[in-house]
Tab-separated table of C-alpha atoms in Angstrom:
chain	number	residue	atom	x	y	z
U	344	UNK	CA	6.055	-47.793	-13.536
U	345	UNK	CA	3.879	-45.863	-11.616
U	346	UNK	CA	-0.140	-45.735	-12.766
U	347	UNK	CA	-1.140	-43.544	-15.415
U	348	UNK	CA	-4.299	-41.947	-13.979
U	349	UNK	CA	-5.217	-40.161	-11.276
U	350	UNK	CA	-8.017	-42.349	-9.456
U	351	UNK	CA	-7.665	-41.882	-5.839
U	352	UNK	CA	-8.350	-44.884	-3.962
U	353	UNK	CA	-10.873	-44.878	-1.481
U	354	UNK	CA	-8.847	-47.463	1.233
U	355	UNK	CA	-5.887	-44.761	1.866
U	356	UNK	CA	-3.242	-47.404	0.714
U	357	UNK	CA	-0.768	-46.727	-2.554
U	358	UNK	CA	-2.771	-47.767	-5.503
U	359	UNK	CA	-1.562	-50.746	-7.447
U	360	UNK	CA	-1.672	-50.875	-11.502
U	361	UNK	CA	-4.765	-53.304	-12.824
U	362	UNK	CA	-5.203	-53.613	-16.879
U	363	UNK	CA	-8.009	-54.590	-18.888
U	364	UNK	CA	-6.748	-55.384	-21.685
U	365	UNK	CA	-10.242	-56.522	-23.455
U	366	UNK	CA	-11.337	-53.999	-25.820
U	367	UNK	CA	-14.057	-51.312	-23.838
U	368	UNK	CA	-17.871	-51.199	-24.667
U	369	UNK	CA	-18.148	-48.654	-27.534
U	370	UNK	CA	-14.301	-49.744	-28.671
U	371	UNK	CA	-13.554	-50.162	-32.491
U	372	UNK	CA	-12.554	-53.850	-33.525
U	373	UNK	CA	-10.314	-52.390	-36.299
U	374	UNK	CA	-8.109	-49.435	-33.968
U	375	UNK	CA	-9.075	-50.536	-30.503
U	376	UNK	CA	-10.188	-46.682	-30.143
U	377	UNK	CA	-12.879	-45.465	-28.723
U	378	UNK	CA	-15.596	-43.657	-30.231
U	379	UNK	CA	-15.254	-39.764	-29.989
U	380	UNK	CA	-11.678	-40.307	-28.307
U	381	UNK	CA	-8.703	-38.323	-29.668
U	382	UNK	CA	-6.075	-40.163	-27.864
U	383	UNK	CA	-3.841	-42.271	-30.110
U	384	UNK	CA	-5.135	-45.763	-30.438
U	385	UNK	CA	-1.820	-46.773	-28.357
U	386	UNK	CA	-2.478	-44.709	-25.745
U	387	UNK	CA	-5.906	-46.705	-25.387
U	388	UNK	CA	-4.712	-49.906	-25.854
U	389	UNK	CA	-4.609	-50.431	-22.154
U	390	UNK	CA	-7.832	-48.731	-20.294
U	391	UNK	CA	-5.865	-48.622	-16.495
U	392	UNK	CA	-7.421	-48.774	-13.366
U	393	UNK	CA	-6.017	-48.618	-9.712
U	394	UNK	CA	-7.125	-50.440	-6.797
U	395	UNK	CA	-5.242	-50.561	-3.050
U	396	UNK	CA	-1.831	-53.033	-2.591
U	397	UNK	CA	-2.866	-56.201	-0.815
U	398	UNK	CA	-7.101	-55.399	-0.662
U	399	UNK	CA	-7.391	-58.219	-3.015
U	400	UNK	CA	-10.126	-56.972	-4.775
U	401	UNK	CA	-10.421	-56.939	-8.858
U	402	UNK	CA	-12.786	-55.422	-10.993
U	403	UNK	CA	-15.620	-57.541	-11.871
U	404	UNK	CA	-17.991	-57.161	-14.956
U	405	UNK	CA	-17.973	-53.402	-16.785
U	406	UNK	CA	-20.712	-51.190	-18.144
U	407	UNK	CA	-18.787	-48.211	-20.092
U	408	UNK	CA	-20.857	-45.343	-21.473
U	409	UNK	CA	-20.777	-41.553	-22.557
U	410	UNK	CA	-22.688	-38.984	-21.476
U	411	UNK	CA	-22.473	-35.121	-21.321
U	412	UNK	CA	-18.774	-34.980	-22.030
U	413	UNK	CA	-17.735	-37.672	-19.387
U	414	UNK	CA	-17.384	-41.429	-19.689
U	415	UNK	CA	-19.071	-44.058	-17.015
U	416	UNK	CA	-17.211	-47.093	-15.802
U	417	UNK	CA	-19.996	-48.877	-13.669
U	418	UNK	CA	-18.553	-51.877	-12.193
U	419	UNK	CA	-18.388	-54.429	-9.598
U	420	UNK	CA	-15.710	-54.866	-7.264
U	421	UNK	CA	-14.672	-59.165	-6.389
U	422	UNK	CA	-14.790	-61.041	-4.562
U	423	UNK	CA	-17.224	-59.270	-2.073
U	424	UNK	CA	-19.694	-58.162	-5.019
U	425	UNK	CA	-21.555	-55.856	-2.582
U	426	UNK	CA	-21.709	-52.699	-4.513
U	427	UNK	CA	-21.440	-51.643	-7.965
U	428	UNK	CA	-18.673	-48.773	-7.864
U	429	UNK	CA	-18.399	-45.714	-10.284
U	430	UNK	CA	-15.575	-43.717	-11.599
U	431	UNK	CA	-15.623	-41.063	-14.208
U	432	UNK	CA	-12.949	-39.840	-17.169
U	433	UNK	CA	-12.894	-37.185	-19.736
U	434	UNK	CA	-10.758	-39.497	-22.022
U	435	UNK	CA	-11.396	-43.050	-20.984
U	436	UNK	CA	-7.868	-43.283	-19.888
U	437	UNK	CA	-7.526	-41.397	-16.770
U	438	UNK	CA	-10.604	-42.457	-14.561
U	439	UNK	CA	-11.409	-40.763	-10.850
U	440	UNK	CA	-13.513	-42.866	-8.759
U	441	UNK	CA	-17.121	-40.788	-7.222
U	442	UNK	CA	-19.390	-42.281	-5.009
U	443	UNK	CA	-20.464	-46.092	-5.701
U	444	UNK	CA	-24.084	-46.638	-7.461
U	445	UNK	CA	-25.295	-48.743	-5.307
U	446	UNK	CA	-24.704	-51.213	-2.459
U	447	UNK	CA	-26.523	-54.716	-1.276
U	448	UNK	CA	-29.897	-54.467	0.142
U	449	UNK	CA	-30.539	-54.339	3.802
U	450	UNK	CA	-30.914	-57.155	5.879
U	451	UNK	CA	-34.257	-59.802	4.794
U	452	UNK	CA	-34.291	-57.592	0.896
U	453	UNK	CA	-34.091	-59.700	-1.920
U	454	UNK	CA	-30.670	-58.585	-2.642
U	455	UNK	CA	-29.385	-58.161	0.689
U	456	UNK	CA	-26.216	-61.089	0.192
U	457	UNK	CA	-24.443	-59.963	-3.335
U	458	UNK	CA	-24.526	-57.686	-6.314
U	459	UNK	CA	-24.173	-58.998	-9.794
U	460	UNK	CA	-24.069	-57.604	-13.390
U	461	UNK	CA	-25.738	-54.327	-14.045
U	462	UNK	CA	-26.383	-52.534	-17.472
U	463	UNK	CA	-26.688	-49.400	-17.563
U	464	UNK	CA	-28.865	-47.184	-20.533
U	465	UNK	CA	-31.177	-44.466	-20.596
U	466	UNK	CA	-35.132	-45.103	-19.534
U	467	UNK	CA	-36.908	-44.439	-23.184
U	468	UNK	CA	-40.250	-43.842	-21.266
U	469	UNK	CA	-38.838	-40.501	-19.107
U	470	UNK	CA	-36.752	-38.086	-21.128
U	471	UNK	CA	-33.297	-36.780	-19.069
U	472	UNK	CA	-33.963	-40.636	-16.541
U	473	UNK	CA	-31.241	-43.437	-16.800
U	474	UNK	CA	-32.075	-46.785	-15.621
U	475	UNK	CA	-29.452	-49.530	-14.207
U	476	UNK	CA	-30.434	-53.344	-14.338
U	477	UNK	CA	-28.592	-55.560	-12.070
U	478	UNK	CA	-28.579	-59.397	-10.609
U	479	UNK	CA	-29.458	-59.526	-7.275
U	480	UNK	CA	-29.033	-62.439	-4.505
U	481	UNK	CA	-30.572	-63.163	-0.993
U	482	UNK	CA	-29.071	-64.398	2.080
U	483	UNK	CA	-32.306	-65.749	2.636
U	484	UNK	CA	-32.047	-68.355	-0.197
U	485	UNK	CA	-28.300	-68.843	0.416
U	486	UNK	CA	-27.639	-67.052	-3.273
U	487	UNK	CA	-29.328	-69.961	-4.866
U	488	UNK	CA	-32.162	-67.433	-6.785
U	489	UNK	CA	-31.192	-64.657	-8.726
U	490	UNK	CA	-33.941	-61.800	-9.315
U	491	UNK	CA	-33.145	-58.738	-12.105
U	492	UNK	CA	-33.790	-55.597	-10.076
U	493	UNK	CA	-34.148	-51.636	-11.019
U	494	UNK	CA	-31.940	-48.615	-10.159
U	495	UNK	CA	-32.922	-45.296	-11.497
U	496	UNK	CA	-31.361	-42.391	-11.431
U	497	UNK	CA	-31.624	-38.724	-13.167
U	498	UNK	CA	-27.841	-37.729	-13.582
U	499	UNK	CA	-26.141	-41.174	-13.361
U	500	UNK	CA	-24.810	-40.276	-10.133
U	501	UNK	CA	-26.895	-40.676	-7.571
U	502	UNK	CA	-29.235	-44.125	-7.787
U	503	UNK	CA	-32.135	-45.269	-6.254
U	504	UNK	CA	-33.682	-48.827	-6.046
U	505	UNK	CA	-36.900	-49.392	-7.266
U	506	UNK	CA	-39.342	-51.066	-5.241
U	507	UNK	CA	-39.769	-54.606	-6.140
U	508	UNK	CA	-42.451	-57.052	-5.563
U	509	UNK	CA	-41.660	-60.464	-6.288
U	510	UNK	CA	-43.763	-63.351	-7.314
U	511	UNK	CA	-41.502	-66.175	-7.193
């Protein structure tokens, strides 16, 4: 059966089908729907998400919310866990991948070796700002420290790191 979406994978290869099958952030417990959705709770049972034949990635941990008309799938992508990609949908079923939110630091950061969790919400000191909160891990310490650092961003689709000074 082929996938039922139309997210275009960014690695040129025919996508293969990957499920969640765990209910969605912002899911009900009683219909498995999501909130403003108009789909029939079977057709939401399944949220599906491509990824390329053979790449042997997966999705790692989600962040789902709604903004503006469009839902945001923040996620990471295993087992590299050096960025935290993006895709977008209109009906939480069919999702279109945009440019990722972020990716490790550079060489010597903080966060230079892997990407963990991020949650995502909007900054309640700067009206129209989002902020994203994710794990970060350094080469330096061989990924033995993990520091909570800041992403903001104004539209939710473009990010930028925060500087970070930290007192270990």
């Amino acid at each position: 059966m082929p996938p039922r979406n139309a997210l275009e994978s960014p690695f040129g290869s025919p996508p293969v089908e990957l499920c969640l099958d765990h209910p969605v952030s912002g899911a009900s417990r009683s219909t498995g729907r999501l909130a403003g959705s108009t789909a029939p709770s079977s057709e939401i049972d399944r949220i599906v998400y491509t990824e390329t034949e053979g790449s042997r990635k997966a999705i790692g941990d989600v962040d789902v919310l709604y903004h503006d008309g469009l839902y945001h799938l923040f996620h990471l992508v295993l087992p590299n866990h050096d960025f935290i990609a993006h895709a977008v949908s209109t009906d939480a079923i069919n999702w279109r991948r945009v440019n990722n939110a972020l990716f490790i630091g550079d060489p010597g950061s903080w966060d230079d070796l892997m990407l963990w969790t991020m949650a995502v919400s909007p900054d309640p000191h700067r009206s129209g700002q989002w902020r994203m909160f994710y794990t970060g891990l350094s080469r330096r310490e061989q990924g033995q420290l993990q520091r909570i650092g800041l992403a903001v961003s104004d539209a939710l689709f473009h990010w930028h790191k925060a500087p970070g000074n930290w007192l270990d």
